[in-house]
Amino acid sequence: RDSRAPSGRRTKRSQSSTARGHRSSSTRSTLMRTINRNYIAIRTLRDQAGGIIGMTATPTMTTPMDLALIGRLMDVPEFGEEHFSEIDEIRIQLGKCKSMDRKARKEEAAGADGGKGKGKAPDRPKPKISYLIDYTIVVMIDFRGRWSGMVVRRTVKSKDLHGKALSGLPPLHTVHVLLRLAPYEQEMIDGITEGMSQQIGSNPSVATNTVSASICSPGATLRGCFPPHDVRPGDRARAQRANCPRKFYLDLRRATFHLSQCSQVGLEVPETLADFEAFPTAKLSALVTIIRHHATPRAPPLDIFHELRTVPLKDLPPYPDANALVPDPDFPGYVEHNGSGPDKIIVFSYFPSNNELLRNLFAAYQIEAVFLHGGQTAMQRTAIVNRFKKSGADGPTVLVMSTVGAAGLNMPCANIMIFVDTMWSAQETEQAEGRILRFGQTKDCISYHLLPKGTADISLYRMALDKGVMHQAFI
């Protein structure tokens, strides 16, 4: 029996009769991480049910307190009222650890500047692990004990009594492609970072590991790099609205994909092959190379030359030599590959606004692709998915999608995923990869992450890994 919230919208909650006449309830725990109207409604319905089952693929997303709220919702004894004070003390301590990490980063940044700021001396040893991660692991072990005996877990790696994998799925190979930005990309991003950091009062070296910086006003161009053009209507207004840390950070993320996606630049979106080749970029060049490479079935994954993968940014060869992609010599080979049909690719873009640029890119390089986005109707999305699934080598072998409109989508017809944007958490990445690593998958899967060195993408990816540590500590 579906209940309705006061707004008239259905809640993610169901209640059904059991064989014994009792009431049982189920809820998507993912939506119950904050105390809001839905949370209170579920709490009320819980008291009328004979039992409650929470189902989630991501028990934690950003903080261990997710588990505490879900536990409180589901009436887990160790998260009950008699434990509120100790749970709240954990919440307070997590906040203190976050503040201590923030202070340590400021001191590290001051040290990197030669000790000219208010920080400690530059020779102060760096902490091996953040205070927040260290304490989070302790909390997750504690919470794991509180949930003991109440969690049933199954993953693609779960095994039966005989030690055989329950899923029978082939392996997933992850490739982190560490790229060097083109000189004009690096110069412009450094300029944006320097200019904006002066407005929000942060140190640019924390965000981008800058080599050089030039302050850029909205609509500015780099001499010799971009053809002069008028600033598009609304660019200055968008830039003014961007004067806040969150907008600034999102702008930096978009800029690492392509400078035309950044409101601080005002660069037109390239349309033709000549436009793309006149000003090549690290991510788009790697994306085209990888897609073309996998047009041949059973092609091994590509990666940067082995000897360059751990080289610091300042010691890398110049662009584009630093980004040369070659078949990975460490690849163990395909465990499973039925060889029927082409290797299909899903390009995962966090920002749907990238679609216009990607359409132009694929048209310019004669790559047939289809797009899924939230603006399409269910019928349109179904037609696009069916076309992608049924296509052969002469049809669209590339599907572009984001988190919008892709929830619950199963695509075992594809076995390669390319992340052109970094996800906010490791759990979101696993969810996205789960689109291709599903029942029915008959090929080894490859997951590419395009990560330009010295950019916000690297910082965000590290943050995502930190959240992954939290998740792993619980499960």
Tab-separated table of C-alpha atoms in Angstrom:
chain	number	residue	atom	x	y	z
A	1	ARG	CA	0.000	0.000	0.000
A	2	ASP	CA	1.622	3.245	-1.158
A	3	SER	CA	1.404	6.177	1.202
A	4	ARG	CA	1.447	9.781	0.081
A	5	ALA	CA	3.367	12.692	1.504
A	6	PRO	CA	1.446	15.907	2.275
A	7	SER	CA	2.583	17.300	-1.077
A	8	GLY	CA	0.765	14.506	-2.884
A	9	ARG	CA	3.948	12.836	-4.119
A	10	ARG	CA	4.512	9.165	-3.480
A	11	THR	CA	7.173	8.379	-0.930
A	12	LYS	CA	9.777	5.680	-1.516
A	13	ARG	CA	7.935	3.386	0.875
A	14	SER	CA	5.661	0.365	0.590
A	15	GLN	CA	3.682	-1.754	3.019
A	16	SER	CA	2.310	-5.232	2.331
A	17	SER	CA	0.500	-8.036	4.113
A	18	THR	CA	2.436	-11.143	5.030
A	19	ALA	CA	1.181	-14.708	5.046
A	20	ARG	CA	0.558	-14.431	8.818
A	21	GLY	CA	-1.499	-11.302	8.494
A	22	HIS	CA	1.171	-8.974	9.887
A	23	ARG	CA	2.296	-5.792	8.231
A	24	SER	CA	5.824	-5.453	6.930
A	25	SER	CA	7.404	-2.338	5.448
A	26	SER	CA	10.325	-1.560	3.191
A	27	THR	CA	12.068	1.678	2.366
A	28	ARG	CA	14.942	2.911	0.241
A	29	SER	CA	17.456	3.740	2.948
A	30	THR	CA	19.387	5.939	0.533
A	31	LEU	CA	16.683	8.606	0.781
A	32	MET	CA	16.516	8.536	4.581
A	33	ARG	CA	19.800	10.264	5.477
A	34	THR	CA	18.290	13.514	6.749
A	35	ILE	CA	15.521	14.230	9.235
A	36	ASN	CA	12.834	15.685	7.005
A	37	ARG	CA	9.170	15.154	6.198
A	38	ASN	CA	9.755	11.755	4.572
A	39	TYR	CA	11.876	10.605	7.512
A	40	ILE	CA	9.163	11.502	10.028
A	41	ALA	CA	6.517	9.811	7.855
A	42	ILE	CA	8.517	6.572	7.742
A	43	ARG	CA	9.059	6.703	11.519
A	44	THR	CA	5.302	6.999	12.021
A	45	LEU	CA	4.520	4.150	9.632
A	46	ARG	CA	7.220	2.016	11.223
A	47	ASP	CA	5.270	1.974	14.484
A	48	GLN	CA	2.279	0.511	12.610
A	49	ALA	CA	4.276	-2.233	10.857
A	50	GLY	CA	5.309	-5.640	12.100
A	51	GLY	CA	8.830	-5.106	10.781
A	52	ILE	CA	10.938	-2.874	8.570
A	53	ILE	CA	13.556	-3.678	5.933
A	54	GLY	CA	15.949	-1.067	4.571
A	55	MET	CA	17.559	-1.651	1.183
A	56	THR	CA	20.552	0.289	-0.094
A	57	ALA	CA	23.640	-0.203	-2.238
A	58	THR	CA	25.389	2.685	-0.469
A	59	PRO	CA	24.869	2.577	3.329
A	60	THR	CA	27.213	5.564	3.659
A	61	MET	CA	27.703	8.390	1.180
A	62	THR	CA	29.393	11.358	2.873
A	63	THR	CA	29.551	10.763	6.639
A	64	PRO	CA	29.285	7.910	9.172
A	65	MET	CA	26.237	9.689	10.591
A	66	ASP	CA	24.287	8.302	7.606
A	67	LEU	CA	24.372	4.948	9.391
A	68	ALA	CA	23.231	6.489	12.668
A	69	LEU	CA	20.208	8.149	11.056
A	70	ILE	CA	19.227	4.976	9.201
A	71	GLY	CA	19.684	2.996	12.425
A	72	ARG	CA	17.486	5.417	14.313
A	73	LEU	CA	14.871	5.209	11.569
A	74	MET	CA	14.856	1.404	11.614
A	75	ASP	CA	14.781	1.207	15.417
A	76	VAL	CA	18.166	-0.480	15.760
A	77	PRO	CA	18.651	-0.715	19.554
A	78	GLU	CA	22.233	0.602	19.619
A	79	PHE	CA	21.060	3.807	17.917
A	80	GLY	CA	18.033	4.263	20.200
A	81	GLU	CA	17.238	7.122	22.574
A	82	GLU	CA	19.455	5.809	25.367
A	83	HIS	CA	22.440	6.150	23.026
A	84	PHE	CA	21.615	9.621	21.648
A	85	SER	CA	24.200	11.436	23.778
A	86	GLU	CA	27.110	9.198	22.761
A	87	ILE	CA	26.066	9.288	19.086
A	88	ASP	CA	25.892	13.071	19.244
A	89	GLU	CA	29.361	13.183	20.814
A	90	ILE	CA	30.632	11.183	17.809
A	91	ARG	CA	29.036	13.748	15.489
A	92	ILE	CA	30.740	16.601	17.340
A	93	GLN	CA	34.112	14.844	17.267
A	94	LEU	CA	33.794	14.264	13.505
A	95	GLY	CA	33.301	17.997	13.087
A	96	LYS	CA	36.367	18.742	15.205
A	97	CYS	CA	38.478	16.351	13.120
A	98	LYS	CA	37.317	18.056	9.943
A	99	SER	CA	38.385	21.425	11.397
A	100	MET	CA	41.772	19.997	12.397
A	101	ASP	CA	42.297	18.731	8.842
A	102	ARG	CA	41.378	22.127	7.458
A	103	LYS	CA	43.905	23.797	9.764
A	104	ALA	CA	46.600	21.287	8.798
A	105	ARG	CA	46.007	22.001	5.093
A	106	LYS	CA	46.369	25.734	5.675
A	107	GLU	CA	49.646	25.180	7.534
A	108	GLU	CA	50.876	22.905	4.759
A	109	ALA	CA	49.996	25.534	2.168
A	110	ALA	CA	51.834	28.201	4.184
A	111	GLY	CA	54.836	25.889	4.367
A	112	ALA	CA	54.753	25.388	0.601
A	113	ASP	CA	54.980	29.179	0.256
A	114	GLY	CA	58.238	29.190	2.206
A	115	GLY	CA	56.720	29.942	5.587
A	116	LYS	CA	55.774	33.510	4.611
A	117	GLY	CA	52.221	33.180	5.890
A	118	LYS	CA	50.841	32.370	9.296
A	119	GLY	CA	51.572	28.658	8.992
A	120	LYS	CA	54.307	26.579	10.559
A	121	ALA	CA	57.811	26.173	9.241
A	122	PRO	CA	58.008	24.534	5.785
A	123	ASP	CA	60.010	21.582	7.147
A	124	ARG	CA	57.160	20.405	9.364
A	125	PRO	CA	56.461	16.734	8.592
A	126	LYS	CA	53.174	16.078	6.806
A	127	PRO	CA	50.618	13.850	8.561
A	128	LYS	CA	50.398	10.374	7.048
A	129	ILE	CA	46.623	10.309	7.368
A	130	SER	CA	44.005	12.939	8.025
A	131	TYR	CA	42.428	13.239	11.467
A	132	LEU	CA	39.002	12.804	9.895
A	133	ILE	CA	39.868	9.571	8.058
A	134	ASP	CA	41.594	8.166	11.149
A	135	TYR	CA	38.614	8.855	13.403
A	136	THR	CA	36.096	7.840	10.719
A	137	ILE	CA	37.605	4.348	10.579
A	138	VAL	CA	37.250	4.063	14.368
A	139	VAL	CA	33.611	5.210	14.181
A	140	MET	CA	32.776	2.833	11.331
A	141	ILE	CA	34.163	-0.114	13.286
A	142	ASP	CA	32.003	0.985	16.239
A	143	PHE	CA	28.905	1.348	14.029
A	144	ARG	CA	29.603	-1.988	12.389
A	145	GLY	CA	29.300	-3.581	15.832
A	146	ARG	CA	26.049	-1.731	16.503
A	147	TRP	CA	24.593	-3.137	13.268
A	148	SER	CA	25.928	-6.641	13.923
A	149	GLY	CA	23.418	-9.371	13.105
A	150	MET	CA	21.094	-7.012	11.232
A	151	VAL	CA	22.822	-6.659	7.839
A	152	VAL	CA	22.571	-9.045	4.896
A	153	ARG	CA	25.175	-8.127	2.313
A	154	ARG	CA	25.608	-9.376	-1.217
A	155	THR	CA	27.979	-8.008	-3.859
A	156	VAL	CA	29.309	-9.128	-7.216
A	157	LYS	CA	32.176	-10.726	-5.257
A	158	SER	CA	29.971	-12.732	-2.863
A	159	LYS	CA	30.622	-16.487	-2.878
A	160	ASP	CA	28.492	-19.536	-2.169
A	161	LEU	CA	29.253	-22.340	0.301
A	162	HIS	CA	31.640	-23.909	-2.196
A	163	GLY	CA	33.672	-20.738	-2.686
A	164	LYS	CA	32.293	-19.984	-6.152
A	165	ALA	CA	31.171	-16.488	-7.079
A	166	LEU	CA	27.406	-16.121	-6.839
A	167	SER	CA	27.202	-13.576	-9.624
A	168	GLY	CA	29.454	-15.363	-12.092
A	169	LEU	CA	30.355	-11.936	-13.509
A	170	PRO	CA	33.652	-11.294	-15.312
A	171	PRO	CA	36.253	-8.981	-13.702
A	172	LEU	CA	36.339	-5.191	-13.891
A	173	HIS	CA	39.685	-3.589	-14.817
A	174	THR	CA	40.164	0.015	-13.617
A	175	VAL	CA	42.523	2.361	-15.484
A	176	HIS	CA	43.464	5.788	-14.074
A	177	VAL	CA	44.672	7.834	-17.046
A	178	LEU	CA	46.783	10.643	-15.538
A	179	LEU	CA	46.976	13.412	-18.122
A	180	ARG	CA	48.893	16.651	-18.549
A	181	LEU	CA	46.861	19.666	-19.608
A	182	ALA	CA	47.733	21.556	-22.767
A	183	PRO	CA	49.778	24.675	-21.923
A	184	TYR	CA	46.932	27.088	-22.658
A	185	GLU	CA	44.552	24.966	-20.544
A	186	GLN	CA	46.938	25.004	-17.583
A	187	GLU	CA	47.595	28.735	-17.921
A	188	MET	CA	43.929	29.635	-18.074
A	189	ILE	CA	42.913	27.351	-15.175
A	190	ASP	CA	45.787	28.702	-13.077
A	191	GLY	CA	44.621	32.219	-13.878
A	192	ILE	CA	41.031	31.483	-12.905
A	193	THR	CA	42.177	29.853	-9.683
A	194	GLU	CA	44.480	32.712	-8.748
A	195	GLY	CA	41.883	35.384	-9.459
A	196	MET	CA	39.073	33.596	-7.650
A	197	SER	CA	41.240	32.575	-4.690
A	198	GLN	CA	41.932	36.232	-4.000
A	199	GLN	CA	38.186	36.797	-3.777
A	200	ILE	CA	37.399	33.831	-1.497
A	201	GLY	CA	40.635	34.050	0.500
A	202	SER	CA	42.077	30.605	-0.193
A	203	ASN	CA	45.477	29.488	-1.393
A	204	PRO	CA	45.486	28.429	-5.071
A	205	SER	CA	48.251	25.872	-4.527
A	206	VAL	CA	45.830	23.738	-2.508
A	207	ALA	CA	43.420	23.410	-5.425
A	208	THR	CA	45.585	23.210	-8.515
A	209	ASN	CA	49.258	22.761	-7.695
A	210	THR	CA	49.907	25.792	-9.844
A	211	VAL	CA	53.079	26.328	-11.813
A	212	SER	CA	52.308	29.842	-12.996
A	213	ALA	CA	49.307	32.080	-12.615
A	214	SER	CA	47.805	34.990	-14.474
A	215	ILE	CA	44.728	36.791	-13.226
A	216	CYS	CA	41.902	36.533	-15.741
A	217	SER	CA	38.791	38.666	-15.763
A	218	PRO	CA	35.544	37.204	-17.085
A	219	GLY	CA	35.770	36.925	-20.858
A	220	ALA	CA	39.567	37.368	-20.970
A	221	THR	CA	41.556	35.525	-23.630
A	222	LEU	CA	45.064	34.187	-23.750
A	223	ARG	CA	47.092	35.874	-26.444
A	224	GLY	CA	48.051	33.452	-29.185
A	225	CYS	CA	45.714	30.735	-27.898
A	226	PHE	CA	42.111	31.743	-28.535
A	227	PRO	CA	40.781	33.810	-31.422
A	228	PRO	CA	39.374	37.122	-30.172
A	229	HIS	CA	35.595	37.160	-29.801
A	230	ASP	CA	32.899	39.062	-27.992
A	231	VAL	CA	31.868	37.830	-24.582
A	232	ARG	CA	28.607	35.919	-24.912
A	233	PRO	CA	25.506	37.564	-23.411
A	234	GLY	CA	25.141	36.505	-19.806
A	235	ASP	CA	28.786	35.452	-19.342
A	236	ARG	CA	29.572	38.367	-17.045
A	237	ALA	CA	26.395	37.834	-15.065
A	238	ARG	CA	27.215	34.150	-14.687
A	239	ALA	CA	30.726	35.055	-13.597
A	240	GLN	CA	29.410	37.453	-10.961
A	241	ARG	CA	27.074	34.795	-9.601
A	242	ALA	CA	30.062	32.471	-9.451
A	243	ASN	CA	31.746	34.491	-6.697
A	244	CYS	CA	31.280	31.799	-4.072
A	245	PRO	CA	33.418	28.749	-3.246
A	246	ARG	CA	30.924	26.142	-4.468
A	247	LYS	CA	30.323	27.833	-7.820
A	248	PHE	CA	34.048	28.452	-8.154
A	249	TYR	CA	34.826	24.780	-7.541
A	250	LEU	CA	32.233	23.616	-10.054
A	251	ASP	CA	33.631	26.080	-12.588
A	252	LEU	CA	37.088	24.606	-12.123
A	253	ARG	CA	35.738	21.097	-12.635
A	254	ARG	CA	34.001	22.129	-15.845
A	255	ALA	CA	37.131	23.915	-17.041
A	256	THR	CA	39.219	20.735	-16.773
A	257	PHE	CA	36.790	19.085	-19.198
A	258	HIS	CA	36.893	21.998	-21.637
A	259	LEU	CA	37.386	25.720	-21.114
A	260	SER	CA	34.183	26.513	-23.013
A	261	GLN	CA	32.246	24.978	-20.096
A	262	CYS	CA	33.629	27.498	-17.596
A	263	SER	CA	31.632	30.696	-17.025
A	264	GLN	CA	34.829	32.609	-16.216
A	265	VAL	CA	36.280	32.256	-19.721
A	266	GLY	CA	33.592	32.975	-22.307
A	267	LEU	CA	35.113	30.640	-24.903
A	268	GLU	CA	32.777	29.447	-27.628
A	269	VAL	CA	31.998	25.733	-27.864
A	270	PRO	CA	34.024	24.263	-30.765
A	271	GLU	CA	31.900	22.907	-33.600
A	272	THR	CA	34.101	21.573	-36.383
A	273	LEU	CA	37.083	19.275	-36.688
A	274	ALA	CA	39.234	22.321	-37.447
A	275	ASP	CA	38.069	23.948	-34.187
A	276	PHE	CA	38.996	20.896	-32.111
A	277	GLU	CA	42.364	20.386	-33.802
A	278	ALA	CA	43.295	24.074	-33.567
A	279	PHE	CA	43.095	23.921	-29.758
A	280	PRO	CA	43.319	20.287	-28.619
A	281	THR	CA	42.623	19.463	-24.978
A	282	ALA	CA	43.925	16.695	-22.727
A	283	LYS	CA	40.597	15.037	-21.886
A	284	LEU	CA	38.933	15.243	-25.281
A	285	SER	CA	42.022	13.979	-27.103
A	286	ALA	CA	42.292	11.004	-24.722
A	287	LEU	CA	38.546	10.320	-25.034
A	288	VAL	CA	38.672	10.123	-28.840
A	289	THR	CA	41.809	7.969	-28.757
A	290	ILE	CA	40.257	5.461	-26.348
A	291	ILE	CA	36.974	5.217	-28.271
A	292	ARG	CA	38.739	4.654	-31.579
A	293	HIS	CA	41.049	2.064	-30.016
A	294	HIS	CA	38.135	-0.005	-28.721
A	295	ALA	CA	36.417	-0.026	-32.099
A	296	THR	CA	38.376	-3.280	-32.452
A	297	PRO	CA	36.871	-5.976	-30.178
A	298	ARG	CA	39.120	-7.492	-27.515
A	299	ALA	CA	41.494	-4.518	-27.669
A	300	PRO	CA	43.524	-4.281	-24.437
A	301	PRO	CA	43.070	-1.148	-22.300
A	302	LEU	CA	45.150	1.930	-23.045
A	303	ASP	CA	47.225	3.826	-20.505
A	304	ILE	CA	50.058	6.334	-20.198
A	305	PHE	CA	53.565	4.944	-20.657
A	306	HIS	CA	54.380	2.928	-17.539
A	307	GLU	CA	57.479	4.970	-16.673
A	308	LEU	CA	55.484	8.248	-16.731
A	309	ARG	CA	52.578	7.243	-14.493
A	310	THR	CA	54.216	8.245	-11.200
A	311	VAL	CA	56.286	11.180	-12.491
A	312	PRO	CA	55.414	14.535	-10.819
A	313	LEU	CA	53.725	17.108	-13.022
A	314	LYS	CA	56.737	19.408	-13.146
A	315	ASP	CA	58.976	16.582	-14.415
A	316	LEU	CA	56.671	15.272	-17.142
A	317	PRO	CA	57.496	15.711	-20.835
A	318	PRO	CA	55.619	18.550	-22.542
A	319	TYR	CA	52.079	18.180	-23.867
A	320	PRO	CA	51.074	16.115	-25.850
A	321	ASP	CA	54.034	13.716	-25.398
A	322	ALA	CA	53.140	13.216	-21.726
A	323	ASN	CA	49.682	11.939	-22.748
A	324	ALA	CA	50.676	9.316	-25.307
A	325	LEU	CA	48.406	6.291	-24.781
A	326	VAL	CA	49.639	2.763	-25.452
A	327	PRO	CA	48.240	-0.735	-24.784
A	328	ASP	CA	48.835	-1.463	-21.112
A	329	PRO	CA	51.670	-4.020	-20.840
A	330	ASP	CA	50.454	-4.988	-17.344
A	331	PHE	CA	47.031	-6.069	-18.590
A	332	PRO	CA	46.611	-9.774	-17.732
A	333	GLY	CA	44.353	-10.403	-20.715
A	334	TYR	CA	40.653	-11.041	-21.009
A	335	VAL	CA	39.271	-13.669	-18.686
A	336	GLU	CA	35.979	-13.716	-20.561
A	337	HIS	CA	35.079	-12.267	-23.954
A	338	ASN	CA	32.564	-13.990	-26.182
A	339	GLY	CA	33.737	-12.047	-29.209
A	340	SER	CA	30.246	-11.454	-30.558
A	341	GLY	CA	29.614	-7.892	-31.641
A	342	PRO	CA	31.613	-4.730	-30.944
A	343	ASP	CA	32.855	-3.603	-27.545
A	344	LYS	CA	30.324	-0.923	-26.651
A	345	ILE	CA	31.240	2.118	-24.601
A	346	ILE	CA	29.414	4.266	-22.048
A	347	VAL	CA	30.787	7.772	-21.546
A	348	PHE	CA	29.785	8.985	-18.082
A	349	SER	CA	29.590	12.769	-17.814
A	350	TYR	CA	28.620	14.236	-14.446
A	351	PHE	CA	27.450	17.492	-16.055
A	352	PRO	CA	24.653	17.113	-18.660
A	353	SER	CA	25.691	20.558	-19.935
A	354	ASN	CA	28.695	18.821	-21.537
A	355	ASN	CA	26.405	17.124	-24.051
A	356	GLU	CA	26.506	19.888	-26.656
A	357	LEU	CA	30.302	19.775	-26.704
A	358	LEU	CA	30.356	15.970	-26.875
A	359	ARG	CA	27.858	15.952	-29.755
A	360	ASN	CA	30.090	18.310	-31.708
A	361	LEU	CA	33.189	16.281	-30.845
A	362	PHE	CA	31.733	12.951	-31.969
A	363	ALA	CA	30.296	14.488	-35.148
A	364	ALA	CA	33.676	16.036	-35.967
A	365	TYR	CA	35.503	12.712	-35.521
A	366	GLN	CA	32.714	10.637	-37.119
A	367	ILE	CA	31.899	8.690	-33.972
A	368	GLU	CA	28.252	7.618	-33.871
A	369	ALA	CA	26.827	8.092	-30.376
A	370	VAL	CA	23.490	8.387	-28.585
A	371	PHE	CA	22.680	10.471	-25.512
A	372	LEU	CA	20.556	9.923	-22.406
A	373	HIS	CA	19.518	12.887	-20.263
A	374	GLY	CA	16.793	13.943	-17.857
A	375	GLY	CA	14.961	16.058	-20.429
A	376	GLN	CA	13.810	12.995	-22.353
A	377	THR	CA	10.537	11.188	-21.788
A	378	ALA	CA	10.503	7.572	-20.627
A	379	MET	CA	9.476	6.498	-24.136
A	380	GLN	CA	12.365	8.415	-25.713
A	381	ARG	CA	14.888	6.946	-23.287
A	382	THR	CA	13.592	3.432	-23.932
A	383	ALA	CA	13.936	3.911	-27.695
A	384	ILE	CA	17.510	5.214	-27.325
A	385	VAL	CA	18.547	2.370	-25.033
A	386	ASN	CA	17.042	-0.244	-27.359
A	387	ARG	CA	18.822	1.263	-30.361
A	388	PHE	CA	22.135	1.167	-28.496
A	389	LYS	CA	21.616	-2.416	-27.333
A	390	LYS	CA	20.697	-3.724	-30.781
A	391	SER	CA	23.281	-1.825	-32.821
A	392	GLY	CA	26.221	-3.558	-34.472
A	393	ALA	CA	29.589	-2.144	-35.462
A	394	ASP	CA	27.894	0.050	-38.081
A	395	GLY	CA	25.545	1.629	-35.511
A	396	PRO	CA	26.041	3.719	-32.370
A	397	THR	CA	28.559	1.970	-30.131
A	398	VAL	CA	28.876	4.907	-27.716
A	399	LEU	CA	26.242	5.991	-25.182
A	400	VAL	CA	26.644	9.233	-23.219
A	401	MET	CA	24.805	9.465	-19.902
A	402	SER	CA	24.938	11.079	-16.459
A	403	THR	CA	23.298	10.400	-13.123
A	404	VAL	CA	20.209	12.204	-14.441
A	405	GLY	CA	17.930	9.782	-16.260
A	406	ALA	CA	20.236	6.793	-15.695
A	407	ALA	CA	18.983	5.506	-12.328
A	408	GLY	CA	18.381	1.759	-12.351
A	409	LEU	CA	19.576	1.400	-15.938
A	410	ASN	CA	21.127	-1.986	-16.751
A	411	MET	CA	23.482	-2.015	-19.749
A	412	PRO	CA	25.372	-5.340	-19.866
A	413	CYS	CA	25.557	-4.910	-23.636
A	414	ALA	CA	28.406	-2.440	-22.961
A	415	ASN	CA	31.666	-3.473	-21.314
A	416	ILE	CA	33.677	-0.240	-21.320
A	417	MET	CA	32.976	2.891	-19.255
A	418	ILE	CA	34.865	6.190	-19.533
A	419	PHE	CA	34.482	8.788	-16.768
A	420	VAL	CA	35.172	12.232	-18.226
A	421	ASP	CA	34.178	13.860	-14.916
A	422	THR	CA	35.126	12.800	-11.408
A	423	MET	CA	32.355	11.572	-9.128
A	424	TRP	CA	31.760	12.947	-5.630
A	425	SER	CA	32.202	9.596	-3.900
A	426	ALA	CA	33.562	6.114	-4.523
A	427	GLN	CA	30.064	4.739	-3.957
A	428	GLU	CA	28.697	6.835	-6.836
A	429	THR	CA	31.467	5.480	-9.033
A	430	GLU	CA	30.555	1.908	-8.081
A	431	GLN	CA	26.914	2.627	-8.843
A	432	ALA	CA	27.838	3.945	-12.287
A	433	GLU	CA	30.112	0.987	-13.015
A	434	GLY	CA	27.252	-1.254	-11.945
A	435	ARG	CA	25.395	-0.168	-15.090
A	436	ILE	CA	27.698	-2.440	-17.139
A	437	LEU	CA	28.773	-4.998	-14.516
A	438	ARG	CA	25.376	-6.653	-14.361
A	439	PHE	CA	23.883	-10.097	-14.837
A	440	GLY	CA	24.126	-10.926	-18.515
A	441	GLN	CA	27.596	-9.393	-18.911
A	442	THR	CA	29.749	-11.795	-20.949
A	443	LYS	CA	32.924	-9.714	-21.332
A	444	ASP	CA	35.610	-8.342	-19.058
A	445	CYS	CA	34.756	-4.727	-18.213
A	446	ILE	CA	37.131	-1.769	-18.366
A	447	SER	CA	36.605	1.458	-16.400
A	448	TYR	CA	38.645	4.501	-17.489
A	449	HIS	CA	39.054	7.597	-15.301
A	450	LEU	CA	40.470	10.645	-17.126
A	451	LEU	CA	42.341	12.650	-14.466
A	452	PRO	CA	44.417	15.719	-15.431
A	453	LYS	CA	47.274	16.216	-13.015
A	454	GLY	CA	47.431	19.442	-11.028
A	455	THR	CA	43.668	20.066	-11.198
A	456	ALA	CA	40.596	19.936	-8.972
A	457	ASP	CA	39.826	16.509	-10.457
A	458	ILE	CA	42.734	15.009	-8.532
A	459	SER	CA	41.595	16.601	-5.257
A	460	LEU	CA	38.028	15.419	-5.785
A	461	TYR	CA	39.146	11.902	-6.658
A	462	ARG	CA	41.158	11.733	-3.437
A	463	MET	CA	38.092	12.886	-1.516
A	464	ALA	CA	36.040	10.167	-3.210
A	465	LEU	CA	38.629	7.574	-2.187
A	466	ASP	CA	38.473	8.859	1.401
A	467	LYS	CA	34.712	8.274	1.389
A	468	GLY	CA	35.409	4.838	-0.055
A	469	VAL	CA	37.593	4.080	2.980
A	470	MET	CA	34.608	4.916	5.210
A	471	HIS	CA	32.375	2.576	3.193
A	472	GLN	CA	34.890	-0.271	3.245
A	473	ALA	CA	35.424	0.098	7.002
A	474	PHE	CA	31.735	-0.654	7.549
A	475	ILE	CA	31.198	-3.470	5.065
